[in-house]
Amino acid sequence: MRAFVIVDVQNDFCPGGSLATAQGNHVAELIGARQVSHAADYAVQVATADWHIDPGDHFSDNPDFVHSWPVHCVVGTGGAAFHSAIRENKLDAVFRKGEYSAAYSGFEGHKSDLEDQGLADWLRQTGITDIDVVGIATDYCVRATVLDAIKEGFSVRVLQPLCSPVAEDSGAAALEEMAAAGAVIVGA
Ligand SMILES: [Zn+2]
């Protein structure tokens, strides 16, 4: 059984947000459309969310955009909310990460209403063997989520047109790295 895993499609990562990726709105629309058009392909749909309270040096007034970032996805702000194109009523579970430290992989998160359940355990309990990963950003949280998914034993496809990078070069490098690790990259 296959799951649709939507990584961090939150307002702060889309144009107008504090840490916008150029294609954020575009991929949000494509993902929201796929949640409906391909609903029958997926046993479950889940989303991850960057969910910061006080993540220490993950935030900086002088960010390097590699290890430190402008303030983003703070709990209780509109920037932490999912992009309006995401069909939240189609989501079977949401996994939040990063409350008090940087967390790039959705597999570091926990289910929003159950503190101790992580994404890998939840997917396995649901009978999932295969996942399609999409979202933001290709070169950071999508990359980390995909690499962890492979380590956890899932068969992973990355739907490249439904992923938005921070930068084109590092996005392309991340796709190569994910492919080398065993992910199938589904292109345009
Ligand atoms: Zn963050």
Coordinates of N, CA and C and ligand atoms in Angstrom, one line a residue:
M1 N 0.8 -1.2 0.0 CA 0.0 0.0 0.0 C 0.9 1.2 0.0
R2 N 0.4 2.3 -0.7 CA 1.2 3.5 -0.9 C 0.6 4.7 -0.1
A3 N 1.5 5.5 0.4 CA 1.0 6.7 1.1 C 1.5 8.0 0.3
F4 N 0.8 9.0 0.4 CA 1.2 10.3 -0.2 C 1.7 11.1 1.0
V5 N 3.0 11.5 0.9 CA 3.6 12.3 2.0 C 4.0 13.7 1.6
I6 N 3.3 14.6 2.2 CA 3.4 16.0 1.7 C 4.2 16.8 2.8
V7 N 5.4 17.2 2.3 CA 6.4 17.8 3.3 C 6.3 19.3 3.3
D8 N 5.9 19.8 4.5 CA 6.1 21.2 4.8 C 5.6 22.2 3.8
V9 N 4.4 22.0 3.3 CA 3.8 23.0 2.4 C 3.1 24.0 3.2
Q10 N 3.9 24.9 3.8 CA 3.4 25.9 4.8 C 3.6 27.3 4.2
N11 N 2.8 28.2 4.7 CA 2.9 29.6 4.1 C 4.2 30.2 4.1
D12 N 5.0 30.0 5.2 CA 6.3 30.7 5.2 C 7.3 30.2 4.2
F13 N 7.0 29.0 3.6 CA 7.9 28.5 2.5 C 7.4 28.8 1.1
C14 N 6.3 29.6 1.1 CA 5.7 30.0 -0.2 C 5.9 31.5 -0.4
P15 N 5.8 32.0 -1.7 CA 5.9 33.4 -1.9 C 5.0 34.2 -1.0
G16 N 5.6 35.3 -0.3 CA 4.9 36.0 0.7 C 5.3 35.6 2.1
G17 N 5.9 34.5 2.2 CA 6.3 34.0 3.5 C 7.7 34.4 3.9
S18 N 8.2 34.1 5.1 CA 9.5 34.6 5.6 C 10.6 33.9 5.0
L19 N 10.4 32.7 4.5 CA 11.5 31.8 3.9 C 10.9 31.2 2.7
A20 N 10.5 32.1 1.7 CA 9.8 31.6 0.6 C 10.7 30.9 -0.4
T21 N 10.2 29.8 -1.0 CA 10.8 29.2 -2.2 C 10.0 29.7 -3.4
A22 N 10.7 29.9 -4.5 CA 10.0 30.5 -5.7 C 8.8 29.8 -6.2
Q23 N 8.9 28.4 -6.1 CA 7.9 27.6 -6.7 C 6.9 27.1 -5.7
G24 N 6.9 27.7 -4.5 CA 6.0 27.2 -3.4 C 4.6 27.2 -3.7
N25 N 4.1 28.4 -4.2 CA 2.6 28.4 -4.5 C 2.3 27.4 -5.7
H26 N 3.2 27.4 -6.6 CA 2.9 26.5 -7.8 C 2.8 25.0 -7.4
V27 N 3.8 24.6 -6.6 CA 3.7 23.1 -6.2 C 2.6 22.9 -5.2
A28 N 2.2 23.9 -4.4 CA 1.1 23.7 -3.5 C -0.2 23.5 -4.3
E29 N -0.4 24.2 -5.3 CA -1.6 24.0 -6.2 C -1.5 22.6 -6.8
L30 N -0.4 22.2 -7.3 CA -0.3 20.9 -7.9 C -0.5 19.8 -6.9
I31 N 0.0 19.9 -5.7 CA -0.2 18.9 -4.7 C -1.6 18.8 -4.3
G32 N -2.3 20.0 -4.0 CA -3.7 20.0 -3.7 C -4.5 19.3 -4.7
A33 N -4.2 19.6 -6.0 CA -5.0 18.9 -7.1 C -4.7 17.4 -7.1
R34 N -3.5 17.0 -6.9 CA -3.2 15.6 -6.8 C -3.9 14.9 -5.7
Q35 N -4.1 15.6 -4.5 CA -4.8 14.9 -3.4 C -6.1 14.5 -3.8
V36 N -6.7 15.2 -4.8 CA -8.1 14.8 -5.2 C -8.0 13.8 -6.4
S37 N -7.2 14.2 -7.4 CA -7.2 13.4 -8.7 C -6.6 12.1 -8.5
H38 N -5.6 11.9 -7.6 CA -5.0 10.6 -7.3 C -5.3 10.0 -6.0
A39 N -6.5 10.4 -5.4 CA -6.8 9.9 -4.1 C -6.9 8.4 -4.1
A40 N -7.3 7.8 -5.2 CA -7.5 6.3 -5.2 C -6.2 5.6 -5.2
D41 N -5.1 6.3 -5.5 CA -3.8 5.7 -5.6 C -3.2 5.5 -4.2
Y42 N -3.7 6.2 -3.2 CA -3.1 6.3 -1.9 C -4.0 5.7 -0.8
A43 N -3.4 4.8 0.0 CA -4.2 4.3 1.2 C -4.3 5.4 2.2
V44 N -3.3 6.2 2.3 CA -3.4 7.3 3.3 C -2.6 8.5 2.7
Q45 N -3.0 9.7 3.2 CA -2.3 11.0 2.8 C -1.9 11.6 4.2
V46 N -0.6 11.9 4.2 CA -0.1 12.6 5.5 C 0.7 13.8 5.1
A47 N 0.8 14.7 6.1 CA 1.6 15.9 5.9 C 2.5 16.1 7.0
T48 N 3.7 16.7 6.8 CA 4.6 17.1 7.8 C 4.6 18.6 7.9
A49 N 4.9 19.1 9.1 CA 5.0 20.5 9.3 C 6.2 20.9 10.2
D50 N 6.9 21.9 9.7 CA 7.9 22.5 10.5 C 7.2 23.3 11.6
W51 N 7.5 23.1 12.9 CA 6.6 23.6 13.9 C 7.5 24.1 15.1
H52 N 7.9 25.4 14.9 CA 8.9 25.9 15.8 C 8.3 26.7 17.0
I53 N 8.9 26.5 18.2 CA 8.6 27.3 19.3 C 9.9 28.1 19.7
D54 N 11.0 27.4 20.0 CA 12.3 28.0 20.3 C 13.4 27.1 19.8
P55 N 13.6 27.1 18.5 CA 14.5 26.1 17.9 C 16.0 26.5 17.9
G56 N 16.4 27.4 18.8 CA 17.8 27.7 19.1 C 18.4 28.3 17.8
D57 N 19.6 27.8 17.5 CA 20.4 28.4 16.4 C 19.9 28.0 15.0
H58 N 18.7 27.3 14.9 CA 18.1 27.1 13.6 C 17.6 28.5 13.1
F59 N 17.3 29.4 14.0 CA 16.9 30.8 13.6 C 18.1 31.7 13.8
S60 N 18.3 32.7 12.9 CA 19.3 33.7 13.0 C 18.9 35.0 12.4
D61 N 19.4 36.1 13.0 CA 19.2 37.4 12.4 C 20.1 37.6 11.2
N62 N 21.2 36.8 11.1 CA 22.1 36.8 9.9 C 22.2 35.4 9.4
P63 N 21.1 34.9 8.8 CA 21.1 33.4 8.4 C 22.0 33.1 7.2
D64 N 22.6 31.9 7.2 CA 23.5 31.5 6.1 C 22.7 30.7 5.1
F65 N 21.4 30.5 5.3 CA 20.5 29.7 4.4 C 21.0 28.3 4.1
V66 N 21.8 27.8 5.0 CA 22.3 26.4 4.9 C 22.0 25.7 6.3
H67 N 22.5 26.4 7.3 CA 22.4 25.8 8.7 C 21.5 26.7 9.6
S68 N 21.3 28.0 9.2 CA 20.5 28.9 9.9 C 19.6 29.7 9.0
W69 N 18.5 30.1 9.5 CA 17.4 30.6 8.7 C 16.7 31.8 9.3
P70 N 16.0 32.6 8.5 CA 15.1 33.6 9.1 C 14.1 32.9 10.0
V71 N 13.5 33.6 10.9 CA 12.4 33.1 11.7 C 11.3 32.6 10.8
H72 N 10.8 31.4 11.0 CA 9.8 30.8 10.1 C 9.0 29.7 10.9
C73 N 7.7 29.5 10.4 CA 6.9 28.4 10.9 C 6.8 28.4 12.4
V74 N 6.6 29.6 13.0 CA 6.4 29.7 14.4 C 5.0 29.3 14.8
V75 N 4.9 28.4 15.8 CA 3.6 27.9 16.2 C 2.7 29.1 16.6
G76 N 1.5 29.1 16.0 CA 0.5 30.1 16.3 C 0.5 31.2 15.3
T77 N 1.4 31.2 14.3 CA 1.4 32.2 13.3 C 0.9 31.7 12.0
G78 N 0.4 32.6 11.1 CA -0.1 32.2 9.8 C 1.0 31.5 9.0
G79 N 2.2 31.9 9.2 CA 3.3 31.3 8.4 C 3.5 29.8 8.7
A80 N 3.0 29.3 9.8 CA 3.1 27.9 10.1 C 1.9 27.1 9.5
A81 N 0.9 27.8 9.1 CA -0.3 27.1 8.6 C 0.0 26.5 7.2
F82 N -0.7 25.5 6.9 CA -0.6 24.9 5.5 C -1.1 25.9 4.5
H83 N -0.4 25.9 3.3 CA -0.9 26.7 2.2 C -2.4 26.3 1.9
S84 N -3.1 27.3 1.6 CA -4.6 27.1 1.4 C -4.9 26.1 0.3
A85 N -4.0 25.8 -0.6 CA -4.3 24.8 -1.6 C -4.3 23.4 -1.1
I86 N -3.7 23.2 0.1 CA -3.6 21.8 0.6 C -5.0 21.4 1.2
R87 N -5.4 20.2 0.8 CA -6.7 19.8 1.2 C -6.6 19.1 2.6
E88 N -6.7 19.9 3.6 CA -6.5 19.3 5.0 C -7.5 18.2 5.3
N89 N -8.7 18.3 4.7 CA -9.7 17.2 5.0 C -9.3 15.9 4.3
K90 N -8.3 15.9 3.5 CA -7.9 14.6 2.9 C -6.7 14.0 3.7
L91 N -6.2 14.7 4.7 CA -5.1 14.2 5.5 C -5.5 13.3 6.6
D92 N -4.9 12.1 6.6 CA -5.2 11.1 7.6 C -4.4 11.4 8.9
A93 N -3.2 12.1 8.8 CA -2.4 12.4 9.9 C -1.5 13.5 9.6
V94 N -1.1 14.3 10.6 CA -0.1 15.4 10.5 C 1.0 15.1 11.5
F95 N 2.3 15.2 11.0 CA 3.4 15.0 11.8 C 4.2 16.3 11.9
R96 N 4.4 16.8 13.2 CA 5.0 18.1 13.4 C 6.4 17.8 14.0
K97 N 7.3 18.8 13.7 CA 8.8 18.6 14.0 C 9.4 19.9 14.3
G98 N 10.4 19.9 15.1 CA 11.3 21.1 15.3 C 10.9 22.1 16.4
E99 N 10.1 21.6 17.3 CA 9.7 22.6 18.4 C 10.9 23.3 19.0
Y100 N 11.9 22.5 19.4 CA 13.0 23.2 20.2 C 14.4 23.0 19.6
S101 N 14.4 22.4 18.4 CA 15.7 22.3 17.6 C 15.4 22.1 16.2
A102 N 16.4 22.3 15.3 CA 16.2 22.1 13.9 C 15.7 20.6 13.6
A103 N 14.8 20.4 12.7 CA 14.4 19.1 12.3 C 14.0 19.1 10.9
Y104 N 14.8 18.6 10.0 CA 14.5 18.6 8.6 C 13.6 17.5 8.1
S105 N 13.8 16.3 8.7 CA 13.1 15.1 8.2 C 11.8 15.0 8.9
G106 N 10.7 14.6 8.1 CA 9.4 14.3 8.7 C 9.5 13.2 9.6
F107 N 10.5 12.3 9.5 CA 10.6 11.1 10.4 C 11.1 11.5 11.7
E108 N 11.5 12.8 11.9 CA 11.8 13.3 13.3 C 10.6 13.8 14.0
G109 N 9.5 13.9 13.2 CA 8.2 14.5 13.8 C 7.4 13.5 14.6
H110 N 6.4 14.0 15.2 CA 5.4 13.2 15.9 C 4.0 13.6 15.5
K111 N 3.1 12.6 15.7 CA 1.7 12.8 15.3 C 1.2 14.0 16.1
S112 N 0.4 14.9 15.5 CA 0.0 16.1 16.1 C -0.8 15.9 17.4
D113 N -1.5 14.8 17.4 CA -2.4 14.5 18.6 C -1.9 13.4 19.4
L114 N -0.6 12.9 19.2 CA -0.1 11.8 19.9 C 1.4 11.9 20.0
E115 N 1.9 12.4 21.1 CA 3.3 12.9 21.2 C 4.3 11.9 20.9
D116 N 4.0 10.6 21.1 CA 5.1 9.6 21.0 C 5.0 8.8 19.8
Q117 N 4.1 9.1 18.8 CA 4.1 8.3 17.6 C 4.7 9.0 16.4
G118 N 5.8 8.4 15.9 CA 6.5 9.0 14.8 C 5.9 8.5 13.4
L119 N 6.4 9.1 12.4 CA 5.9 8.8 11.0 C 6.2 7.3 10.6
A120 N 7.4 6.8 10.9 CA 7.8 5.5 10.4 C 6.9 4.5 11.1
D121 N 6.7 4.5 12.4 CA 5.8 3.6 13.1 C 4.4 3.7 12.6
W122 N 3.9 4.9 12.4 CA 2.5 5.1 12.0 C 2.3 4.5 10.6
L123 N 3.2 4.8 9.7 CA 3.1 4.2 8.3 C 3.1 2.7 8.4
R124 N 4.0 2.1 9.1 CA 4.1 0.7 9.2 C 2.8 0.1 9.8
Q125 N 2.3 0.7 10.8 CA 1.1 0.2 11.5 C -0.1 0.3 10.5
T126 N 0.0 1.2 9.6 CA -1.1 1.4 8.6 C -0.9 0.5 7.4
G127 N 0.2 -0.2 7.4 CA 0.4 -1.2 6.3 C 1.1 -0.7 5.1
I128 N 1.7 0.5 5.2 CA 2.3 1.2 4.1 C 3.7 0.6 3.8
T129 N 3.9 0.3 2.5 CA 5.3 -0.1 2.1 C 5.9 0.9 1.1
D130 N 5.1 1.6 0.5 CA 5.6 2.5 -0.6 C 5.1 3.9 -0.3
I131 N 5.9 4.9 -0.6 CA 5.5 6.3 -0.4 C 5.9 7.2 -1.6
D132 N 5.0 8.1 -1.9 CA 5.3 9.2 -2.8 C 5.6 10.5 -2.0
V133 N 6.7 11.1 -2.2 CA 7.1 12.3 -1.4 C 7.1 13.5 -2.3
V134 N 6.4 14.6 -1.8 CA 6.4 15.9 -2.5 C 6.5 17.0 -1.5
G135 N 6.8 18.2 -1.9 CA 6.7 19.3 -1.0 C 7.9 20.3 -1.0
I136 N 8.2 20.8 0.1 CA 9.2 21.9 0.2 C 10.1 21.7 1.4
A137 N 11.4 21.9 1.4 CA 12.1 22.2 0.1 C 12.8 21.0 -0.3
T138 N 12.9 20.9 -1.7 CA 13.6 19.7 -2.3 C 14.9 19.5 -1.6
D139 N 15.7 20.5 -1.4 CA 17.1 20.4 -1.0 C 17.3 20.3 0.5
Y140 N 16.2 20.4 1.3 CA 16.3 20.3 2.7 C 15.3 19.3 3.3
C141 N 14.1 19.7 3.5 CA 13.2 18.8 4.3 C 12.7 17.6 3.4
V142 N 12.5 17.8 2.1 CA 12.1 16.7 1.2 C 13.3 15.7 1.2
R143 N 14.5 16.3 1.0 CA 15.7 15.4 0.9 C 15.9 14.6 2.2
A144 N 15.8 15.2 3.3 CA 16.0 14.5 4.6 C 14.9 13.5 4.9
T145 N 13.7 13.8 4.5 CA 12.6 12.9 4.7 C 12.7 11.7 3.8
V146 N 13.1 11.9 2.5 CA 13.3 10.8 1.6 C 14.5 9.9 2.0
L147 N 15.6 10.5 2.5 CA 16.7 9.7 2.9 C 16.4 8.8 4.1
D148 N 15.6 9.4 5.0 CA 15.2 8.6 6.2 C 14.2 7.6 5.8
A149 N 13.3 7.9 4.9 CA 12.3 6.9 4.5 C 13.0 5.6 3.9
I150 N 14.0 5.9 3.1 CA 14.8 4.7 2.5 C 15.5 3.9 3.6
K151 N 16.1 4.6 4.6 CA 16.7 3.9 5.7 C 15.7 3.1 6.5
E152 N 14.4 3.6 6.6 CA 13.4 2.9 7.3 C 12.8 1.8 6.5
G153 N 13.2 1.6 5.3 CA 12.8 0.5 4.5 C 11.6 0.7 3.5
F154 N 11.2 1.9 3.4 CA 10.1 2.2 2.5 C 10.6 2.3 1.0
S155 N 9.8 1.9 0.1 CA 10.1 2.2 -1.3 C 9.6 3.6 -1.6
V156 N 10.5 4.4 -2.2 CA 10.2 5.9 -2.2 C 10.2 6.4 -3.7
R157 N 9.2 7.1 -4.0 CA 9.2 7.9 -5.3 C 9.2 9.4 -4.9
V158 N 10.0 10.2 -5.6 CA 9.9 11.6 -5.4 C 9.3 12.2 -6.7
L159 N 8.2 12.9 -6.5 CA 7.5 13.5 -7.7 C 8.1 14.9 -7.9
Q160 N 9.2 15.0 -8.7 CA 10.0 16.2 -8.8 C 9.2 17.4 -9.2
P161 N 8.3 17.4 -10.1 CA 7.5 18.6 -10.4 C 6.7 19.1 -9.2
L162 N 6.5 18.3 -8.2 CA 5.7 18.7 -7.1 C 6.6 19.1 -5.9
C163 N 7.8 19.4 -6.2 CA 8.8 19.8 -5.1 C 9.4 21.1 -5.5
S164 N 9.6 21.9 -4.5 CA 10.1 23.3 -4.7 C 11.4 23.4 -3.9
P165 N 12.5 23.8 -4.6 CA 13.8 23.9 -3.9 C 14.1 25.3 -3.4
V166 N 14.9 25.4 -2.4 CA 15.4 26.7 -2.0 C 16.3 27.4 -3.1
A167 N 17.1 26.6 -3.7 CA 18.0 27.0 -4.8 C 18.0 25.9 -5.9
E168 N 18.1 26.3 -7.2 CA 18.0 25.3 -8.2 C 19.2 24.3 -8.2
D169 N 20.4 24.9 -7.9 CA 21.6 24.0 -7.9 C 21.5 22.9 -6.8
S170 N 21.2 23.4 -5.6 CA 21.2 22.4 -4.5 C 19.9 21.5 -4.6
G171 N 18.9 22.0 -5.3 CA 17.7 21.1 -5.5 C 18.1 20.0 -6.5
A172 N 18.8 20.3 -7.5 CA 19.3 19.3 -8.5 C 20.2 18.3 -7.9
A173 N 21.1 18.8 -7.0 CA 22.1 17.9 -6.3 C 21.3 17.0 -5.4
A174 N 20.3 17.5 -4.7 CA 19.5 16.7 -3.8 C 18.8 15.6 -4.5
L175 N 18.3 15.9 -5.7 CA 17.6 14.9 -6.5 C 18.6 13.8 -6.9
E176 N 19.8 14.1 -7.2 CA 20.8 13.1 -7.6 C 21.1 12.3 -6.3
E177 N 21.3 12.9 -5.2 CA 21.6 12.2 -4.0 C 20.5 11.2 -3.6
M178 N 19.2 11.7 -3.7 CA 18.1 10.8 -3.4 C 18.0 9.6 -4.3
A179 N 18.3 9.9 -5.6 CA 18.3 8.8 -6.6 C 19.4 7.8 -6.3
A180 N 20.6 8.3 -5.9 CA 21.7 7.4 -5.6 C 21.4 6.6 -4.4
A181 N 20.6 7.1 -3.5 CA 20.2 6.4 -2.2 C 19.1 5.3 -2.5
G182 N 18.5 5.4 -3.6 CA 17.5 4.4 -4.0 C 16.1 4.9 -4.3
A183 N 15.9 6.2 -4.2 CA 14.6 6.8 -4.5 C 14.4 6.8 -6.1
V184 N 13.2 6.6 -6.5 CA 12.9 6.8 -7.9 C 12.4 8.2 -8.1
I185 N 13.1 8.9 -8.9 CA 12.7 10.3 -9.2 C 11.7 10.3 -10.4
V186 N 10.5 10.8 -10.2 CA 9.5 10.9 -11.2 C 9.6 12.3 -11.7
G187 N 10.0 12.4 -13.0 CA 10.2 13.8 -13.5 C 9.0 14.4 -14.1
A188 N 9.3 15.5 -14.8 CA 8.2 16.3 -15.4 C 7.5 15.6 -16.5
Ligands
ZN1 ZN 12.7 25.1 10.4

